[in-house]
Short mmCIF file of C-alpha atoms and ligand atoms in Angstrom, two decimals:
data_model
loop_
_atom_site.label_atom_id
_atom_site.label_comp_id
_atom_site.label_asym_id
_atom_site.label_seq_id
_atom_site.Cartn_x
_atom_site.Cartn_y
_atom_site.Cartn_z
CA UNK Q 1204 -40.63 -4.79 -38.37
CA UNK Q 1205 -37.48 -6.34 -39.92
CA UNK Q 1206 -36.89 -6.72 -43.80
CA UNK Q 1207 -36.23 -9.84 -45.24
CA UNK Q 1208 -35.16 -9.91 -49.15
CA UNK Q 1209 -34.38 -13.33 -51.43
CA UNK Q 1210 -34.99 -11.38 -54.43
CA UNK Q 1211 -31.11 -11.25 -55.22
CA UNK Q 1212 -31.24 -15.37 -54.38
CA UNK Q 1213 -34.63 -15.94 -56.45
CA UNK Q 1214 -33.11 -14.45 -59.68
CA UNK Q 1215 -29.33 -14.66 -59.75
CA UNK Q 1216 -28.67 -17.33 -56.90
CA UNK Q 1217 -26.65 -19.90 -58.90
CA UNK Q 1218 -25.44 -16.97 -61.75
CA UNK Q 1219 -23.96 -14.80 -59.44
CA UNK Q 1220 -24.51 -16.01 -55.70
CA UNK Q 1221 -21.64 -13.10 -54.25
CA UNK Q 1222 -23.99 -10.60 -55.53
CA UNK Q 1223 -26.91 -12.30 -54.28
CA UNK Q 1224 -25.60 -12.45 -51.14
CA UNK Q 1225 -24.71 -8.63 -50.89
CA UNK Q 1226 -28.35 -7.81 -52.44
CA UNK Q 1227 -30.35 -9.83 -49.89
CA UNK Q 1228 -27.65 -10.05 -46.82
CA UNK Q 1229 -25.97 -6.92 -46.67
CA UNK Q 1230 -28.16 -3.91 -48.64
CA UNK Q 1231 -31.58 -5.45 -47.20
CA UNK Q 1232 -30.74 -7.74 -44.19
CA UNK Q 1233 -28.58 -5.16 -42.90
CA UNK Q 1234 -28.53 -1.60 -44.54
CA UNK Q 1235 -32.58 -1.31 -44.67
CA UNK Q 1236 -32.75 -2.72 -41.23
CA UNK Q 1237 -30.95 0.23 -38.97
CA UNK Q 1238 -34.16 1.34 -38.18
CA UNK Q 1239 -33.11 2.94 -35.45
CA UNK Q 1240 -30.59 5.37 -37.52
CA UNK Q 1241 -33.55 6.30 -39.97
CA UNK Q 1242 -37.12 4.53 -40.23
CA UNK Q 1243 -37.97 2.40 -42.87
CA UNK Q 1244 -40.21 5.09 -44.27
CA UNK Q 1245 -37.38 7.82 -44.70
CA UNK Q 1246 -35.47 5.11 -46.57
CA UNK Q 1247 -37.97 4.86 -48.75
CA UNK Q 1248 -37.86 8.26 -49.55
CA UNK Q 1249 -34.56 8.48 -50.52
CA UNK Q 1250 -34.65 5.24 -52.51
CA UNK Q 1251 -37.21 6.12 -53.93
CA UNK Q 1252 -35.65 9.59 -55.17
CA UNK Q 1253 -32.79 8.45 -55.78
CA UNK Q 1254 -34.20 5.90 -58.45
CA UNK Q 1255 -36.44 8.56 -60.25
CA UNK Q 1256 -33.48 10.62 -60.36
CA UNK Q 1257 -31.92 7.97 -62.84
CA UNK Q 1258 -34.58 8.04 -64.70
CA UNK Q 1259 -35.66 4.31 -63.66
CA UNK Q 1260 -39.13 3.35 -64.43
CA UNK Q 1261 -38.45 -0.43 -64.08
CA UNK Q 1262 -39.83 -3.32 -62.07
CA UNK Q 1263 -37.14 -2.04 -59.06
CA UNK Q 1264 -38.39 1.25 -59.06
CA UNK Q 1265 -42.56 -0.48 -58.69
CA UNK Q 1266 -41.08 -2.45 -56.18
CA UNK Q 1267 -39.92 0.35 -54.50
CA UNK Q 1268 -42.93 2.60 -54.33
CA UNK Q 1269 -44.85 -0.38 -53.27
CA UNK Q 1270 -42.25 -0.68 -50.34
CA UNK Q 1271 -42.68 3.23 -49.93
CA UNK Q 1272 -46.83 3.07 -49.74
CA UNK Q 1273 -46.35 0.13 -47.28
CA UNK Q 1274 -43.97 2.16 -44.80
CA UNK Q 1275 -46.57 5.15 -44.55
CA UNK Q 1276 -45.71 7.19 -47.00
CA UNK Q 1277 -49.39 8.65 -48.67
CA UNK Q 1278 -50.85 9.33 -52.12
CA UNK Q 1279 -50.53 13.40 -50.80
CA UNK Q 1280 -46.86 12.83 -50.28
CA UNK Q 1281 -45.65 11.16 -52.82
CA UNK Q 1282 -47.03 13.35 -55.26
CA UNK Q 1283 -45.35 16.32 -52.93
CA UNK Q 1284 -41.88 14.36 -53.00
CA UNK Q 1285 -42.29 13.87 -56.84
CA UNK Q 1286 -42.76 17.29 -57.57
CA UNK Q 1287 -40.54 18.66 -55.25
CA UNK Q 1288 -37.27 15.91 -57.15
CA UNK Q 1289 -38.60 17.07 -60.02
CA UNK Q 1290 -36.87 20.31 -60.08
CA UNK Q 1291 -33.77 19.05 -59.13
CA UNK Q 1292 -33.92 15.56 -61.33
CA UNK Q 1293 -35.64 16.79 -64.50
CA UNK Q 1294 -39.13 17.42 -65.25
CA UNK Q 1295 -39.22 14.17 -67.90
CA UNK Q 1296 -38.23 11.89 -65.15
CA UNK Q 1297 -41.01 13.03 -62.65
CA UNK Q 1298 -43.79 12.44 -65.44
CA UNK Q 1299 -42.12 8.91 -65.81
CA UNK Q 1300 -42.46 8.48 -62.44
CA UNK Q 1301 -45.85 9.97 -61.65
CA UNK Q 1302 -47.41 7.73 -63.93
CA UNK Q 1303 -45.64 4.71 -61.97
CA UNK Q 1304 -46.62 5.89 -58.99
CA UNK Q 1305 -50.43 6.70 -59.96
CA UNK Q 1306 -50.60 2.94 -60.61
CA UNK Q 1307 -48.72 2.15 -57.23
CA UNK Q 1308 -51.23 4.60 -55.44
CA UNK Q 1309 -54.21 3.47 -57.35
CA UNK Q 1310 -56.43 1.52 -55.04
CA UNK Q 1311 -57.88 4.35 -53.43
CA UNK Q 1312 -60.34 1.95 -51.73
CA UNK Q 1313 -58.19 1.88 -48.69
CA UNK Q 1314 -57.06 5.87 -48.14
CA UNK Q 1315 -58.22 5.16 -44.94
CA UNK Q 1316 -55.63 2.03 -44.43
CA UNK Q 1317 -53.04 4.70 -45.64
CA UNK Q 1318 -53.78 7.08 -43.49
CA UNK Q 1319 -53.36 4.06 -40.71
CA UNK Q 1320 -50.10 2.45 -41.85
CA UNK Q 1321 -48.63 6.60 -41.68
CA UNK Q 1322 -49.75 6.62 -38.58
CA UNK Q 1323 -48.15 2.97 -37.65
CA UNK Q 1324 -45.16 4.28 -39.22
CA UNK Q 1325 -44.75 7.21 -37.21
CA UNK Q 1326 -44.31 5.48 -33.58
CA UNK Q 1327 -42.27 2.69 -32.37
CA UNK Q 1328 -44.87 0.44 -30.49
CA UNK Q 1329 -47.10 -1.64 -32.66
CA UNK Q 1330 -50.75 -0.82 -33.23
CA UNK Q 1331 -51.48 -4.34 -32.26
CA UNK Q 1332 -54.94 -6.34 -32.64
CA UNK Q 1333 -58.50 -4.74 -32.76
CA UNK Q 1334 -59.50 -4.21 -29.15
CA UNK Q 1335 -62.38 -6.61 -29.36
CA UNK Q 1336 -62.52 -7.47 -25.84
CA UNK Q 1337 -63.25 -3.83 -24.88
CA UNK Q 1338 -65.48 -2.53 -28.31
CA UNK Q 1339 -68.29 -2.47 -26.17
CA UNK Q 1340 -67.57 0.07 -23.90
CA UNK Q 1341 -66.01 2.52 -27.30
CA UNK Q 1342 -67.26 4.17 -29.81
CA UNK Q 1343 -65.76 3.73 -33.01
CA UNK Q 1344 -62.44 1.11 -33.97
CA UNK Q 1345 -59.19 1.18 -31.40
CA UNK Q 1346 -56.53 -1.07 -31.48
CA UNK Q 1347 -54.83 -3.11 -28.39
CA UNK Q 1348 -51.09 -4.01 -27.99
CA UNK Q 1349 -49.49 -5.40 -24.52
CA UNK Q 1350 -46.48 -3.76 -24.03
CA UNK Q 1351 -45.95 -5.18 -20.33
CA UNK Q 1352 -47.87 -7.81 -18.77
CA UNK Q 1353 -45.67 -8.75 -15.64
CA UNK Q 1354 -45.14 -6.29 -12.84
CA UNK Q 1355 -46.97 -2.94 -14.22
CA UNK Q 1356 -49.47 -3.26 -17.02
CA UNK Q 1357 -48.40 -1.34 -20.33
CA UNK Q 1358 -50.77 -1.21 -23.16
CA UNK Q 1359 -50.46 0.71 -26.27
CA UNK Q 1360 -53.95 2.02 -27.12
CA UNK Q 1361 -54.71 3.21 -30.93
CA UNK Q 1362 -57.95 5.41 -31.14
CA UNK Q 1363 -58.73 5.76 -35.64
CA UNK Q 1364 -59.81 9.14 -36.00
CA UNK Q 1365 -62.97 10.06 -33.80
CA UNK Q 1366 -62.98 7.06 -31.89
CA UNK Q 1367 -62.97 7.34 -27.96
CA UNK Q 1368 -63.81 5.41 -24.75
CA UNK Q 1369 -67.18 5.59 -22.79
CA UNK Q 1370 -66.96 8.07 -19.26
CA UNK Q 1371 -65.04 5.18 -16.76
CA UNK Q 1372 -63.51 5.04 -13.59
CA UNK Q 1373 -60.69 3.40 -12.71
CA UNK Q 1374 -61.50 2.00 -8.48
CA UNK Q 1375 -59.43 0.86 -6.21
CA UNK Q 1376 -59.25 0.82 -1.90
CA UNK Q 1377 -55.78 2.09 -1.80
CA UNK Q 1378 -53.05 3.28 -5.37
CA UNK Q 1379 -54.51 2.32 -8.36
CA UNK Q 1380 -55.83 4.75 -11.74
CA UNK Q 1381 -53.77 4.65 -14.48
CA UNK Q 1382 -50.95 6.96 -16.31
CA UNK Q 1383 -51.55 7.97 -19.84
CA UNK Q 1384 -48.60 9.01 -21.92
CA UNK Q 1385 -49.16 10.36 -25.84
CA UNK Q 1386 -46.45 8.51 -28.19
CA UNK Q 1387 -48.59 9.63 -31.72
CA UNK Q 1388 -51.09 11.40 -33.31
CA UNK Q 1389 -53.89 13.79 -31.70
CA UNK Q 1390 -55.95 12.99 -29.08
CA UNK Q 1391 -58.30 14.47 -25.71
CA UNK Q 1392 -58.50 13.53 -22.34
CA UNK Q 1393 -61.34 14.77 -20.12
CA UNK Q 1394 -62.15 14.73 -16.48
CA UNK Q 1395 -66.05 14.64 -15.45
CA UNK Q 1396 -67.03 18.17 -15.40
CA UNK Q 1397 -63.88 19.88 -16.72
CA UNK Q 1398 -62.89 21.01 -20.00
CA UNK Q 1399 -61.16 18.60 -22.13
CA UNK Q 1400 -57.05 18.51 -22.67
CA UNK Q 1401 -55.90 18.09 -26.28
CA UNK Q 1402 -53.28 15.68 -26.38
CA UNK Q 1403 -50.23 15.27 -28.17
CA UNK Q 1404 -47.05 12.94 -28.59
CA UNK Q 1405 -44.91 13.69 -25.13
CA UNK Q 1406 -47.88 14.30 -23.40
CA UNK Q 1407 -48.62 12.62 -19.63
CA UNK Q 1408 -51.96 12.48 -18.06
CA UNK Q 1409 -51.88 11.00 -14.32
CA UNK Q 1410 -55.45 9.52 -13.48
CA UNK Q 1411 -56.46 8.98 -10.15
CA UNK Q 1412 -58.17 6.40 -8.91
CA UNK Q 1413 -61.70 7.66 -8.38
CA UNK Q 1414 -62.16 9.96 -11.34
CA UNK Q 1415 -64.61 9.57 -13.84
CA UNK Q 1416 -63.06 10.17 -17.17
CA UNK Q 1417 -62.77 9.67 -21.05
CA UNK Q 1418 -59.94 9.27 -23.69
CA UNK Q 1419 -59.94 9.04 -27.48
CA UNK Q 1420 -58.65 10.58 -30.85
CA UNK Q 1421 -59.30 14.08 -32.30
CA UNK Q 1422 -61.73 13.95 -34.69
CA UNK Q 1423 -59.72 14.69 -37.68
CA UNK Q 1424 -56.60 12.73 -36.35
CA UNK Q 1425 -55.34 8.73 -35.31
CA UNK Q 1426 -54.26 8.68 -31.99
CA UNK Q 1427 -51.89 6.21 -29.63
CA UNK Q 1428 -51.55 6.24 -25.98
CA UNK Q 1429 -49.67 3.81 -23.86
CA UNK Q 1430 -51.95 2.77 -20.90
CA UNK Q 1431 -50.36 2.19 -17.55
CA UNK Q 1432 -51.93 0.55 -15.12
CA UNK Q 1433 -51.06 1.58 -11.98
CA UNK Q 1434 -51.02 -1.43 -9.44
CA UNK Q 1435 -53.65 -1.17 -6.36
CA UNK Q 1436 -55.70 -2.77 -3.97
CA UNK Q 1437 -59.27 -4.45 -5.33
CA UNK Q 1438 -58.25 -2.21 -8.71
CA UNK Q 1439 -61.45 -2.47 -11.05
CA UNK Q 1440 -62.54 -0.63 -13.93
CA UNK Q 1441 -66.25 0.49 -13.77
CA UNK Q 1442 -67.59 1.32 -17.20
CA UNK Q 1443 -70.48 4.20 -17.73
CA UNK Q 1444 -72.68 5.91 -20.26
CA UNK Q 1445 -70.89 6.85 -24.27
CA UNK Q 1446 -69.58 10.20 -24.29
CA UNK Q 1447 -72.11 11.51 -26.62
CA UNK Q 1448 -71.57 13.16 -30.39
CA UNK Q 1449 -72.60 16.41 -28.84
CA UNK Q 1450 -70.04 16.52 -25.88
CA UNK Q 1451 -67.01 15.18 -28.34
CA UNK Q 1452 -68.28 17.85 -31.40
CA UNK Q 1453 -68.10 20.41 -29.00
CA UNK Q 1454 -64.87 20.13 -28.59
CA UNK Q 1455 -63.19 20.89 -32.22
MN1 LIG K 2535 -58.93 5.51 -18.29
#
């Protein structure tokens, strides 16, 4: 995700086109965009802070706690970041700001879509597209990006919260099964007939071919795996039964 501002062009292009230039070229096109020194969504939290802390309650400051909702940052913690500036910046500057940000936050219809884009924000591969061409063989809404398609097979996999994979088994005459390896969230990972592993960001699974098997997110939690498929002979995926509400509640 790369920024791209011409709100410095848009209003003062042909008043004052040097500091257009250093609004939309240099502060957005290049300061925003060192993602990989500090993500977009920590940037908004000190831009953010650093506004209320002047006491700005103008269309800026909007802008930027619209910016701030859209890089992951939730209703729960901006309300915590608020409160916490608040006792550093003044207490008249958070109410200006909390009533800002109430209106920013106010579309509560999609705490769920919140609760998604925190959960984009806090990994570097992309959720990708709904995994339509496998939503048969899951229960609940995952998501599908290809990370690798030439040599070895690399898929990011994005469980929402309860969502999981029917029992499978991943075949193949000689290699083959796949490597699983946590990059966000909470998840489990069971083997027919064992108890489940709780999975978290850093974690590996290695899957033989063979093994009959589930993975999904915790029930309370979004969850991302990348998928590796590992290359074999006559490699096939054999799809089985749902793992049922009573075998995933049982695991909490
Ligand atoms: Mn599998």
């Amino acid at each position: 995700m790369s920024v791209k501002q011409t709100a410095g062009r848009d209003a003062l292009g042909a008043f004052a086109p040097k500091f257009a230039e250093l609004n939309d070229d240099v502060l957005f096109g290049q300061v925003w965009n060192r993602t990989d020194r500090l993500s977009l969504r920590d940037r908004s939290l000190v831009t953010v802070t650093a506004l209320m802390a002047q006491g700005l309650t103008d269309s800026s400051f909007r802008y930027h706690l619209t910016t701030a909702r859209q890089n992951g940052i939730t209703k729960e913690e901006i309300a915590e970041i608020l409160t916490h500036a608040a006792f550093y910046a003044g207490w008249p500057k958070a109410w200006a700001a909390f009533n800002m940000a109430k209106e920013v936050w106010a579309d509560d219809a999609a705490p769920e879509q919140d609760a998604m884009q925190a959960h984009a924000a806090s990994m570097v591969f992309p959720i990708g597209a709904p995994n339509d061409g496998f939503a048969q063989y899951f229960s609940g809404r995952s998501y599908l990006a290809p990370l690798s398609t030439a040599q070895v097979g690399i898929f990011n996999v994005t469980f929402e919260p309860g969502c999981r994979n029917n029992w499978h088994i991943h075949h193949a005459q000689a290699g083959g099964g796949q490597i699983l390896i946590c990059v966000a969230g909470r998840g489990w990972y069971q083997e027919w007939g064992k108890a489940a592993q709780l999975l978290t960001p850093g974690g590996v699974v290695n899957i033989p071919a063979g093994v009959k098997h589930w993975h999904g997110a915790a029930q309370d939690s979004w969850f991302s795996h990348l998928a590796v498929e590992v290359p074999g002979t006559d490699a096939r995926n054999e799809w089985l039964e749902p793992v049922t509400d009573e075998q995933y509640e049982a695991l909490a």
